[in-house]
PDB file of C-alpha atoms in Angstrom:
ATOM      1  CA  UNK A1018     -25.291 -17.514   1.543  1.00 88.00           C
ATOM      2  CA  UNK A1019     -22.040 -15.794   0.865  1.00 94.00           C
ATOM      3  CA  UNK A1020     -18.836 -16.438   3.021  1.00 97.00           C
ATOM      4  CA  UNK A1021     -16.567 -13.994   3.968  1.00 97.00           C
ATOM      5  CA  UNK A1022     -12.819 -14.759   4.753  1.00 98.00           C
ATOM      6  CA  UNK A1023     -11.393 -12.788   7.134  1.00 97.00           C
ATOM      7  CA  UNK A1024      -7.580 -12.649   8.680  1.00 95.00           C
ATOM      8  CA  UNK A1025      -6.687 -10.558  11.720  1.00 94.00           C
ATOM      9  CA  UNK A1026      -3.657 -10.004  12.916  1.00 88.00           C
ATOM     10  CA  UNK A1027      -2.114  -7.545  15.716  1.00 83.00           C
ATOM     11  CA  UNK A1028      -1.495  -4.758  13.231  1.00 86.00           C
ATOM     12  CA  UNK A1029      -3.665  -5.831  10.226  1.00 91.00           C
ATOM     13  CA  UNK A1030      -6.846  -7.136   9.098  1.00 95.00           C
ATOM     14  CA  UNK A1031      -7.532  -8.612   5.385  1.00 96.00           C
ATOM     15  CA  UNK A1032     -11.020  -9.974   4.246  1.00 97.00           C
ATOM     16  CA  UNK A1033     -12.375 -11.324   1.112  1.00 97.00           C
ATOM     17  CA  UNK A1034     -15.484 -13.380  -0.748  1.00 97.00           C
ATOM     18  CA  UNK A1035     -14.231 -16.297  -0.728  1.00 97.00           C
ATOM     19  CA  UNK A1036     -16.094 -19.658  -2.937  1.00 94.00           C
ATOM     20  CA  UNK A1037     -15.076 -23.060  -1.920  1.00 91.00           C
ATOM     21  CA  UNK A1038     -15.636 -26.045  -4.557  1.00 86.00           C
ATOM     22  CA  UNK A1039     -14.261 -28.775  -5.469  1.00 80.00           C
ATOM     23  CA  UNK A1040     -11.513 -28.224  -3.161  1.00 83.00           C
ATOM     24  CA  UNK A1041     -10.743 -25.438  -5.234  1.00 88.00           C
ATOM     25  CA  UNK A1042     -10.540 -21.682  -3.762  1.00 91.00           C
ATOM     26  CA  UNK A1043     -11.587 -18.278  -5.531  1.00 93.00           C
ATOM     27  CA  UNK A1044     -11.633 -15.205  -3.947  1.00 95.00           C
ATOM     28  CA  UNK A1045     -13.520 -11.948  -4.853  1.00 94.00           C
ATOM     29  CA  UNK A1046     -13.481  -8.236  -3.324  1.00 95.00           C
ATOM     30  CA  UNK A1047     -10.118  -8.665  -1.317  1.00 95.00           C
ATOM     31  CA  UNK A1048      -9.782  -6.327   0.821  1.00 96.00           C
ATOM     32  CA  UNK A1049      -7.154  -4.779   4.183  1.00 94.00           C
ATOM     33  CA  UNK A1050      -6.455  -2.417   6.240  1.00 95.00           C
ATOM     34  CA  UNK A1051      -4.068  -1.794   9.397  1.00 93.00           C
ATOM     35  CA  UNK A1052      -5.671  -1.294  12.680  1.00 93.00           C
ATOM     36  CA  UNK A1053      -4.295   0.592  15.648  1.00 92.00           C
ATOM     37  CA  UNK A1054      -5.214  -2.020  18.041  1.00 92.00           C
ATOM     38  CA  UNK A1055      -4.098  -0.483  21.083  1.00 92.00           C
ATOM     39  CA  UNK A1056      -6.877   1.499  21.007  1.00 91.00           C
ATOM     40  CA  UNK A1057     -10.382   1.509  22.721  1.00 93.00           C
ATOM     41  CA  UNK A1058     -12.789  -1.447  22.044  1.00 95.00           C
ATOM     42  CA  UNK A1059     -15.364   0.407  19.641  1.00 96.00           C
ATOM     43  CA  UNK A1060     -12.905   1.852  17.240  1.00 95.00           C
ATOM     44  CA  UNK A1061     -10.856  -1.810  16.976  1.00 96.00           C
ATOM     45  CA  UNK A1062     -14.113  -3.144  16.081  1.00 96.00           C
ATOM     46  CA  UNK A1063     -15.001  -0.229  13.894  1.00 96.00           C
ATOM     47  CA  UNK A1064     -12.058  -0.308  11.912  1.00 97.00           C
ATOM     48  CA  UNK A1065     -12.697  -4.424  11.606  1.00 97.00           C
ATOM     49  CA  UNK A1066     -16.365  -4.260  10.376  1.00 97.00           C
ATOM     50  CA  UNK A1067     -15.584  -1.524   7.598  1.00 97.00           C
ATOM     51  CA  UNK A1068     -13.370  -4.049   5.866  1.00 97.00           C
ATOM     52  CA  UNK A1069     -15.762  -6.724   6.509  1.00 97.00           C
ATOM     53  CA  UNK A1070     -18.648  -4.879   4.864  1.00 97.00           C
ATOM     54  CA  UNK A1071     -15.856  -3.329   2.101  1.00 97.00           C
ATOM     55  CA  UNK A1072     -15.776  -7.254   1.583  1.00 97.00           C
ATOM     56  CA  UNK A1073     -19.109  -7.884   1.473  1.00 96.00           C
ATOM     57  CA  UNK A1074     -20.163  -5.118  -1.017  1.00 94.00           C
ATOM     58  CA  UNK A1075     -23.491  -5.052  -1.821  1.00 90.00           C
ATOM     59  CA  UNK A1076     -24.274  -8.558  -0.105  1.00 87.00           C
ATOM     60  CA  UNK A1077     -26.765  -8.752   3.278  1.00 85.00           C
ATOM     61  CA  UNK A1078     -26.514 -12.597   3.596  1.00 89.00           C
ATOM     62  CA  UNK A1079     -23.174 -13.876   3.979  1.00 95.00           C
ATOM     63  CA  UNK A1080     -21.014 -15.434   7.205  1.00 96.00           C
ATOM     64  CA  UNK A1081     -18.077 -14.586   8.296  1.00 98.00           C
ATOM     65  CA  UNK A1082     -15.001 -17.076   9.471  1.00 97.00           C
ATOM     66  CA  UNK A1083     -12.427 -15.131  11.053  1.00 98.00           C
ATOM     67  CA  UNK A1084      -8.832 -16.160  11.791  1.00 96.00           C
ATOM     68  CA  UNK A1085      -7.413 -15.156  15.044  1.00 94.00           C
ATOM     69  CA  UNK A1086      -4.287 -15.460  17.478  1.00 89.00           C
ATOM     70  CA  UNK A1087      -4.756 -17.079  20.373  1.00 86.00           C
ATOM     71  CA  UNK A1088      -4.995 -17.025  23.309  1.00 90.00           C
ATOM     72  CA  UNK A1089      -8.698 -16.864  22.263  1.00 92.00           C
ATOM     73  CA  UNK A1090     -12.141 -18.969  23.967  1.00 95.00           C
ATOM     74  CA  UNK A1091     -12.347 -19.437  19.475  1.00 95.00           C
ATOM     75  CA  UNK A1092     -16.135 -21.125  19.901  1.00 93.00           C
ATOM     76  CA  UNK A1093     -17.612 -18.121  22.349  1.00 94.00           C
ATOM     77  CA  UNK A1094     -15.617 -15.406  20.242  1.00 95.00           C
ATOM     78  CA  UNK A1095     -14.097 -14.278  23.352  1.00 96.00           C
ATOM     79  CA  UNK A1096     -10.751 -12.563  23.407  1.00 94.00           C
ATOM     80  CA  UNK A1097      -7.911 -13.843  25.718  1.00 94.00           C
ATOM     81  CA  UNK A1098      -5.461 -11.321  25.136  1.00 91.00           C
ATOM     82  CA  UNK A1099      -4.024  -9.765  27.959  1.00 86.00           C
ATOM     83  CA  UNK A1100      -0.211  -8.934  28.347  1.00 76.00           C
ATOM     84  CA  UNK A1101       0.712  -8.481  24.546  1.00 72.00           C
ATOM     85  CA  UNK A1102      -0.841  -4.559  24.350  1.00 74.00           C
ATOM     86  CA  UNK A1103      -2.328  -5.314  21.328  1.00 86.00           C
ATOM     87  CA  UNK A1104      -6.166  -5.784  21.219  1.00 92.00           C
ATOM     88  CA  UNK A1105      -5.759  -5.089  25.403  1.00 90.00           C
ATOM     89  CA  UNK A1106      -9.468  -3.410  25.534  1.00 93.00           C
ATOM     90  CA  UNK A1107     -11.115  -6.729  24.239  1.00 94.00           C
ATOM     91  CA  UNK A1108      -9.978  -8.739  26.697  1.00 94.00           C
ATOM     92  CA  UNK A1109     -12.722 -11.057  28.240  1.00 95.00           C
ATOM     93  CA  UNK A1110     -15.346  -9.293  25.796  1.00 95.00           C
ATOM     94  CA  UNK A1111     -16.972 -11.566  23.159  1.00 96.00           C
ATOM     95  CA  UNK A1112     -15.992 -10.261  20.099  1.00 96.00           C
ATOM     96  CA  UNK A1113     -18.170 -12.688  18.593  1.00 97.00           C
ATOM     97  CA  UNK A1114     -21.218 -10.053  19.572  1.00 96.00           C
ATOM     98  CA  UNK A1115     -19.502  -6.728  19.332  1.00 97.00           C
ATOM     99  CA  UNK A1116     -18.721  -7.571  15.435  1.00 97.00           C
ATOM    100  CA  UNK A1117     -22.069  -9.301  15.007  1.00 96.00           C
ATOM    101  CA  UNK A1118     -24.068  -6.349  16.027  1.00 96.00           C
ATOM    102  CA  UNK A1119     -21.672  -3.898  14.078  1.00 96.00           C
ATOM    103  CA  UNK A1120     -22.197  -5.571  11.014  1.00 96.00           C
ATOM    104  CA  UNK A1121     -25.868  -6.050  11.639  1.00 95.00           C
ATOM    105  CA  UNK A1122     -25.428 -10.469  11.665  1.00 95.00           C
ATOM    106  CA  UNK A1123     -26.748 -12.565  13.819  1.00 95.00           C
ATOM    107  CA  UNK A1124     -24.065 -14.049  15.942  1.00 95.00           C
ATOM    108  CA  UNK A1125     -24.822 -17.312  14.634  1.00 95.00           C
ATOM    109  CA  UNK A1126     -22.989 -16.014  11.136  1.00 96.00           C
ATOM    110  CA  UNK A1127     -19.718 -15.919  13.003  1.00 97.00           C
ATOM    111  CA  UNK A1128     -17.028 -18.496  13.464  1.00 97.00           C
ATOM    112  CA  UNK A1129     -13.732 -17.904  15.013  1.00 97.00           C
ATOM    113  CA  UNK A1130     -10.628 -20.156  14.121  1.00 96.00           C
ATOM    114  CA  UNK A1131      -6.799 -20.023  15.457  1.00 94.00           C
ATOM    115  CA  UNK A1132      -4.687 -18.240  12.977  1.00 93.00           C
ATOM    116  CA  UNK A1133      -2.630 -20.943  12.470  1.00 94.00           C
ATOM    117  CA  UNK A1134      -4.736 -23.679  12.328  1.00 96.00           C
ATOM    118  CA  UNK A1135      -6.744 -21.434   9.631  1.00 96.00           C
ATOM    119  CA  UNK A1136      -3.076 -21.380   7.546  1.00 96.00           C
ATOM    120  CA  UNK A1137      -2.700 -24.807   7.495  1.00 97.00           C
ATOM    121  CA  UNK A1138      -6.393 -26.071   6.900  1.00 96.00           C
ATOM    122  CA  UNK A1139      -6.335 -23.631   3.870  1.00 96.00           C
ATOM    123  CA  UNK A1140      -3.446 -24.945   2.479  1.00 97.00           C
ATOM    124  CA  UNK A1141      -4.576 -28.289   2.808  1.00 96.00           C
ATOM    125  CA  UNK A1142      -7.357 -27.469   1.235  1.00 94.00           C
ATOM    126  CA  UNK A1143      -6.503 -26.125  -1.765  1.00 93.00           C
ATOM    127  CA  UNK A1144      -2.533 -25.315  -1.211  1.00 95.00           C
ATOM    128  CA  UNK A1145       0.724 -26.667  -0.812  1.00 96.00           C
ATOM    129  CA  UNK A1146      -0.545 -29.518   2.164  1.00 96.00           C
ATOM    130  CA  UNK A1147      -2.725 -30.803  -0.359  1.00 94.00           C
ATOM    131  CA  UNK A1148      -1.180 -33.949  -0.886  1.00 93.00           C
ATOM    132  CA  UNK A1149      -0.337 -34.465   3.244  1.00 97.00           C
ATOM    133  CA  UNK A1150      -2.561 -36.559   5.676  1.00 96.00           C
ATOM    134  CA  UNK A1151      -0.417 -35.949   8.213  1.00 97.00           C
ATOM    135  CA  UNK A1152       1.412 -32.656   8.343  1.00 98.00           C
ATOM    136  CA  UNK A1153       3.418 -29.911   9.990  1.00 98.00           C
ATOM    137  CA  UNK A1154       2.000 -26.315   9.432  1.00 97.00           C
ATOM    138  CA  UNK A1155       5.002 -23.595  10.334  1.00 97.00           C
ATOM    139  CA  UNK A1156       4.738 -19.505   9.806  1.00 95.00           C
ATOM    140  CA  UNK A1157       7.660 -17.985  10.227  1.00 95.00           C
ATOM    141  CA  UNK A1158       7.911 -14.067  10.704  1.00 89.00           C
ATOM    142  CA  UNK A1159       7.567 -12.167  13.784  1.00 84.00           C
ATOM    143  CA  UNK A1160       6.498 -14.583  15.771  1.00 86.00           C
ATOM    144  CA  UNK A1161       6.548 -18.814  15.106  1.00 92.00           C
ATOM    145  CA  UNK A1162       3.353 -19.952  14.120  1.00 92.00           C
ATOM    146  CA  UNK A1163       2.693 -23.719  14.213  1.00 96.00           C
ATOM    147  CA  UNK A1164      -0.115 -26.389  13.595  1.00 97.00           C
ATOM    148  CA  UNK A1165      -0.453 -30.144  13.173  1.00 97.00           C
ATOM    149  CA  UNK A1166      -2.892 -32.122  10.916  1.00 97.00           C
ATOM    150  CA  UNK A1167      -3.706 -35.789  11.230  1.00 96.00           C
ATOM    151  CA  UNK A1168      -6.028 -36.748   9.064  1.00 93.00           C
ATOM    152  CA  UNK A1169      -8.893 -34.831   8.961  1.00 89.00           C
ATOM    153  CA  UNK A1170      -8.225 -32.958  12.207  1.00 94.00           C
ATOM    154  CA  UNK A1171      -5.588 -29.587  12.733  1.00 96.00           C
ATOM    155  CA  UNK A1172      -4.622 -27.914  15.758  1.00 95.00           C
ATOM    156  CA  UNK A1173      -3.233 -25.457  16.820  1.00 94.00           C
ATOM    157  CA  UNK A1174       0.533 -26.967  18.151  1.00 96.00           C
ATOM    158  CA  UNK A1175       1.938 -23.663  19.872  1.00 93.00           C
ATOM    159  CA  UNK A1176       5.511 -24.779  19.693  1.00 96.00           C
ATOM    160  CA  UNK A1177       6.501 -21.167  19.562  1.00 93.00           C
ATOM    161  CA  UNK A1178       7.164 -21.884  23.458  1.00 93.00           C
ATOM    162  CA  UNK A1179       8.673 -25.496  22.852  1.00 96.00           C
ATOM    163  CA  UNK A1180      12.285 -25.787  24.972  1.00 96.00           C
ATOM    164  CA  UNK A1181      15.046 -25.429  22.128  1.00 97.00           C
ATOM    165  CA  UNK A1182      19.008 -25.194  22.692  1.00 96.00           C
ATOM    166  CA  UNK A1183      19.120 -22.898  25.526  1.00 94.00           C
ATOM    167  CA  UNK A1184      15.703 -21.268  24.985  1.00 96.00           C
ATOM    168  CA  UNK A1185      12.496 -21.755  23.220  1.00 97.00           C
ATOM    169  CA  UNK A1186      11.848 -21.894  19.732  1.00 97.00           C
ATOM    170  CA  UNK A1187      10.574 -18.277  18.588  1.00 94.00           C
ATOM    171  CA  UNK A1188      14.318 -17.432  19.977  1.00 95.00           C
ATOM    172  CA  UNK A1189      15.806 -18.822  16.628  1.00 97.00           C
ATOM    173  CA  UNK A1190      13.039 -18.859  14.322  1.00 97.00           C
ATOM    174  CA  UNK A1191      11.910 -15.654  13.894  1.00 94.00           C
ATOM    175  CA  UNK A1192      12.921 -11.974  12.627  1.00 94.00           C
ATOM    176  CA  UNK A1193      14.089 -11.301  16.013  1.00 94.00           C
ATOM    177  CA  UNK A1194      16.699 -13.924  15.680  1.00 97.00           C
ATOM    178  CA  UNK A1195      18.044 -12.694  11.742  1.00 97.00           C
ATOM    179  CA  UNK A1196      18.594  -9.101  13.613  1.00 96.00           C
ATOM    180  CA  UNK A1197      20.380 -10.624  16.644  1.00 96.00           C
ATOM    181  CA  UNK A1198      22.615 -12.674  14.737  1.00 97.00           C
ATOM    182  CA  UNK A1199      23.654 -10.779  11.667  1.00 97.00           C
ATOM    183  CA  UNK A1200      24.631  -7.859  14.652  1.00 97.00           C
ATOM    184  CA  UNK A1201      26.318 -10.238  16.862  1.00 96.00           C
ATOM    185  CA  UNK A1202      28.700 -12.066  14.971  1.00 96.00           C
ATOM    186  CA  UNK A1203      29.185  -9.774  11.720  1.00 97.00           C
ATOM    187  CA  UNK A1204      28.169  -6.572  12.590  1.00 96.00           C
ATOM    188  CA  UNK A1205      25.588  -6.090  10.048  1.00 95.00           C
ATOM    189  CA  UNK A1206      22.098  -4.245  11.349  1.00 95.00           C
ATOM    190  CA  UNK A1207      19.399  -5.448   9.412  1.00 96.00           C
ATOM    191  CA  UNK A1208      15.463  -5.292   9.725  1.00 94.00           C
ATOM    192  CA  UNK A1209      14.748  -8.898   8.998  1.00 93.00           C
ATOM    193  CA  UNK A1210      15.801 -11.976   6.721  1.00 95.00           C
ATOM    194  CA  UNK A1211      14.454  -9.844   3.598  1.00 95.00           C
ATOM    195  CA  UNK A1212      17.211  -7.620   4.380  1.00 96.00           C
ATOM    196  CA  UNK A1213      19.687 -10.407   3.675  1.00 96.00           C
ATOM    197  CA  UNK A1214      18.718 -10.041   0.123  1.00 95.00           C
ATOM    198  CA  UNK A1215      19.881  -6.847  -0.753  1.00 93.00           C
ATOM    199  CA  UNK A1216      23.104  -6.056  -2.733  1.00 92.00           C
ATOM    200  CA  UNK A1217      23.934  -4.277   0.491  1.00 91.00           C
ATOM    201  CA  UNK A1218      24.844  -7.272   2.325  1.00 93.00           C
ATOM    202  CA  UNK A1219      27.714  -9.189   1.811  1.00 95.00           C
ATOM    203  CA  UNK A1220      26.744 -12.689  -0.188  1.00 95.00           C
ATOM    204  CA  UNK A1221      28.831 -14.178   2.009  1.00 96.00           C
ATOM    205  CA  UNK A1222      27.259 -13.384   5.195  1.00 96.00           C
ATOM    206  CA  UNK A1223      23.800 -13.641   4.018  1.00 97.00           C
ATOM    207  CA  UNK A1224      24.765 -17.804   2.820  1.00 97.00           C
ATOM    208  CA  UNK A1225      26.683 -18.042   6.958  1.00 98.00           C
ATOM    209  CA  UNK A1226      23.362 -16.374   8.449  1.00 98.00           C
ATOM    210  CA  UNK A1227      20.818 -18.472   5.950  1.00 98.00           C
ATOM    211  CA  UNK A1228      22.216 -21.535   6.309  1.00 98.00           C
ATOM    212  CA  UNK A1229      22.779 -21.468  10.181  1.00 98.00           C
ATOM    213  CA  UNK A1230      19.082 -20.485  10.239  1.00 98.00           C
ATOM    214  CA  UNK A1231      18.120 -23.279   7.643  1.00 98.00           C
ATOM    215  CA  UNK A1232      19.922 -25.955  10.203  1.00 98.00           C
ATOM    216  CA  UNK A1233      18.112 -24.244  13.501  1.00 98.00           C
ATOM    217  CA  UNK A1234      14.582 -25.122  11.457  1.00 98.00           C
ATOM    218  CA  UNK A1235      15.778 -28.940  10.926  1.00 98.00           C
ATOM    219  CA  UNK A1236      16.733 -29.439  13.973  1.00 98.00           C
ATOM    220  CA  UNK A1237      13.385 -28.156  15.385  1.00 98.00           C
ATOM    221  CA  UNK A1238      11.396 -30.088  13.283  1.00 98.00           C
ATOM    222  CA  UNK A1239      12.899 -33.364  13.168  1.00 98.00           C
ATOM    223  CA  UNK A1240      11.460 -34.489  16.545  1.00 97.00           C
ATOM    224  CA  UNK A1241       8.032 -33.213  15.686  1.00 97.00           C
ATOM    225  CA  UNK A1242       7.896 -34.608  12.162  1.00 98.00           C
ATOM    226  CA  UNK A1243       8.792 -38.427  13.445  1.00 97.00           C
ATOM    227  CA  UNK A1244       6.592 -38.483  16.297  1.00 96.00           C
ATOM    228  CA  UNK A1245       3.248 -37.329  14.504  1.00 96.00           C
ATOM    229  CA  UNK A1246       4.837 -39.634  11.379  1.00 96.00           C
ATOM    230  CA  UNK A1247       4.276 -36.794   9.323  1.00 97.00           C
ATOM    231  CA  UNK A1248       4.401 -36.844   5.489  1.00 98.00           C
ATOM    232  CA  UNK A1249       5.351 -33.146   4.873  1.00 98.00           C
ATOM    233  CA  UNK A1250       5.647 -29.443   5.652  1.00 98.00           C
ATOM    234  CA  UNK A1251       3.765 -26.732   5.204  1.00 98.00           C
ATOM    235  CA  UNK A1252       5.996 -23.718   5.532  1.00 97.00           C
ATOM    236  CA  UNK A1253       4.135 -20.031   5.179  1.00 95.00           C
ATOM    237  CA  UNK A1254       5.029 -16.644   6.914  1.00 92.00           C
ATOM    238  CA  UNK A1255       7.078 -13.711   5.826  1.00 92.00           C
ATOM    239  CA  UNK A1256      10.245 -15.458   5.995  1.00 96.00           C
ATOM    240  CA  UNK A1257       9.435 -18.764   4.231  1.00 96.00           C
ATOM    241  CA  UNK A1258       9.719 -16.515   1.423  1.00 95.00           C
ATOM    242  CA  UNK A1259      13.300 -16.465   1.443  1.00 97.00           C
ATOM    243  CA  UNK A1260      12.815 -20.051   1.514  1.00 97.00           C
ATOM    244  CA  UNK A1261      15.216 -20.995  -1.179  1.00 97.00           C
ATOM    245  CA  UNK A1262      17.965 -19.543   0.872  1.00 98.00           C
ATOM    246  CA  UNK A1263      17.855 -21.815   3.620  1.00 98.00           C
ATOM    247  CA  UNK A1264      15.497 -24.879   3.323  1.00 98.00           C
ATOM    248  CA  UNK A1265      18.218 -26.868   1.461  1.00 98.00           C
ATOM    249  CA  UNK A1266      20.233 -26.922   4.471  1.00 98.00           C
ATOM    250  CA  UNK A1267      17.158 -27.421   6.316  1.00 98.00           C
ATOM    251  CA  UNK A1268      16.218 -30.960   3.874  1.00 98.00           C
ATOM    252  CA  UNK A1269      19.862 -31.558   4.161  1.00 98.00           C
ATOM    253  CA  UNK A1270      19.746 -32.098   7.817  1.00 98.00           C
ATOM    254  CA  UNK A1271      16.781 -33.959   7.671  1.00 98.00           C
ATOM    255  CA  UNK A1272      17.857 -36.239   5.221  1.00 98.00           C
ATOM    256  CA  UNK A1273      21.092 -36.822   7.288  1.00 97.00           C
ATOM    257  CA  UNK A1274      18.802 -38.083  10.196  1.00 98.00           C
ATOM    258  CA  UNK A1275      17.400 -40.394   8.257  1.00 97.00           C
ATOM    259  CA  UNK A1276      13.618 -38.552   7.619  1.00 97.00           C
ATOM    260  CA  UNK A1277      13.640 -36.333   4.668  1.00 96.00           C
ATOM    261  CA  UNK A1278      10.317 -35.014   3.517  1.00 97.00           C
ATOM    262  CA  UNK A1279       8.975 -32.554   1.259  1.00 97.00           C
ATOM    263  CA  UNK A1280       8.853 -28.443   2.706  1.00 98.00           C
ATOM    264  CA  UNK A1281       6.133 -26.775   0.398  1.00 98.00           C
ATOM    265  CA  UNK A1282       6.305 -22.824   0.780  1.00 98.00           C
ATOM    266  CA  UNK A1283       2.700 -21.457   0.578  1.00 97.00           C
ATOM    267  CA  UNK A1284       1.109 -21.073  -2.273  1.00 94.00           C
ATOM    268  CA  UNK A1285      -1.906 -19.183  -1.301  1.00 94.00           C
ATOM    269  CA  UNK A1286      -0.061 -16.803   1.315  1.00 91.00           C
ATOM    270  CA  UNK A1287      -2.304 -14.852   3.607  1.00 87.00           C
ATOM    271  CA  UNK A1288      -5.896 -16.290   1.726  1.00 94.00           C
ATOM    272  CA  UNK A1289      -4.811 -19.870   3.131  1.00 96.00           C
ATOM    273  CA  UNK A1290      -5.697 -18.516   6.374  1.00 96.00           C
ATOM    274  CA  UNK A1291      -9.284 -16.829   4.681  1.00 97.00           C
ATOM    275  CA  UNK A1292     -10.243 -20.114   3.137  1.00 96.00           C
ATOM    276  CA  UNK A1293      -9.514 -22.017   6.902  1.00 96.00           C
ATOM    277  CA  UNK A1294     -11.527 -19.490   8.545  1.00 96.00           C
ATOM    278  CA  UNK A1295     -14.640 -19.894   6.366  1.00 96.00           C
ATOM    279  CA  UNK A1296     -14.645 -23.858   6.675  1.00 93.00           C
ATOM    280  CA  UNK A1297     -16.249 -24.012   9.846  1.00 92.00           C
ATOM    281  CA  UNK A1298     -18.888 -23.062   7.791  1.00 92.00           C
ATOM    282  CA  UNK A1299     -18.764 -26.221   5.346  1.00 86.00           C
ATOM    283  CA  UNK A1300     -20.347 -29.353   6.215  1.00 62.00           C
ATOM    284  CA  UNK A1301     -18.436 -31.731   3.892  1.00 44.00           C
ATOM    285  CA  UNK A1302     -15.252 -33.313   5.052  1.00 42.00           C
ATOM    286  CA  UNK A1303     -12.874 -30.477   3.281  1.00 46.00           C
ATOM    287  CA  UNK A1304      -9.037 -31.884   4.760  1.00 46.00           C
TER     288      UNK A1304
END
């Protein structure tokens, strides 16, 4: 029985074959695809099962672990999503079936896992959390993605809503944040940290806006890395891969309060999430 990774997001959907053994990852047939998920129910789930079975090639027997944001009923397969526009015309519908019958499985084939408890398992796995028991999974890119391990078990930690300074978290750790900052107090409209980058912006003002970003993510972590006594972080997303930019002020902070740890970037990007998904599907203690 073949297993088949999938990764959906609001705007995107990537799938692959993916082998786990030995705590070692291989993927075959990688495919994606964006979706227009503000559309009606059957062409969302249309446009997901044709890169499923792209995935799948020639194969009939195979399961398939999908990653998926929340808010999400993950063991029914039941969409959540209400307010966000995206995916709107699941709501309350088991996806779990809709996709089973489209791609001709029994339901039974199916597991659903949070997106970022998929990252983190995966890189756990066979990534950059490898060496962690107890760990701090962080995305960074549109939105703030976040999960905790302990031992064997993750969960999702949906800190994206955690009280920080005089707002939540996602207000300063996110793309939203780069634009409003680089705007407000240098003038500079960019699309996101990547933008920071370019021999457009001044060096200068990228290192202000990098490292005031880099001390934002200590200071949110700190308090969650001490209480959960965690040994590491596991840092993936669009942003993280700016990472050198702005996670030595980050360790710098940390250090100063008297817990520095190790920040490992991804090093299996959007498959971490693909392998997470699939491990449902594993019996053996794989974390």
């Amino acid at each position: 029985m073949e297993l088949i990774g999938v990764d959906i997001g609001g705007s995107h959907i990537s799938a692959a074959k993916v082998k786990l053994e030995g705590r070692i990852a291989s993927f075959d047939s990688f495919q994606e695809a964006d979706v227009d998920t503000f559309g009606d129910k059957e062409s969302i789930i249309s446009a997901w099962a044709e890169v499923i079975k792209k995935a799948a090639g020639e194969s009939t027997a195979y399961k398939v672990g999908i990653a998926m944001p929340g808010p999400y009923d993950y063991e029914n397969g039941i969409s959540l999503i209400k307010d966000q526009g995206k995916m709107a015309s699941l709501f309350q519908l088991s996806v779990k079936d809709l996709l089973a019958e489209s791609l001709g499985l029994p339901s039974s084939h199916l597991a659903f896992t949070n997106d970022a408890e998929a990252f983190l398992v995966g890189e756990s796995y066979a990534g950059a959390g490898k060496d962690f028991q107890n760990s701090v999974g962080i995305t960074l890119g549109t939105g703030l993605g976040s999960a905790i391990k302990v031992h064997e078990v993750v969960k999702d930690a949906k800190l994206w809503t955690a009280p920080f300074r005089d707002g939540i978290a996602e207000d300063y750790l996110g793309t939203a944040w780069f634009k409003k900052y680089a705007l407000e107090q240098f003038g500079v409209e960019i699309s996101g940290a990547k933008d920071l980058l370019s021999s457009d912006v001044d060096s200068g003002v990228s290192i202000k806006i990098f490292e005031t970003f880099g001390r934002a993510l200590g200071e949110f972590l700190f308090p969650y890395l001490i209480r959960l006594h965690a040994e590491g972080v596991v840092l993936g997303g669009k942003i993280s891969l700016a990472g050198a930019h702005y996670l030595p002020t980050t360790g710098a902070y940390l250090e100063t309060m008297g817990y520095p740890v190790p920040i490992n970037i991804s090093v299996l990007g959007e498959r971490a999430a693909l392998i997470g998904a699939c491990l449902p599907f594993v019996e053996s203690d794989v974390c």
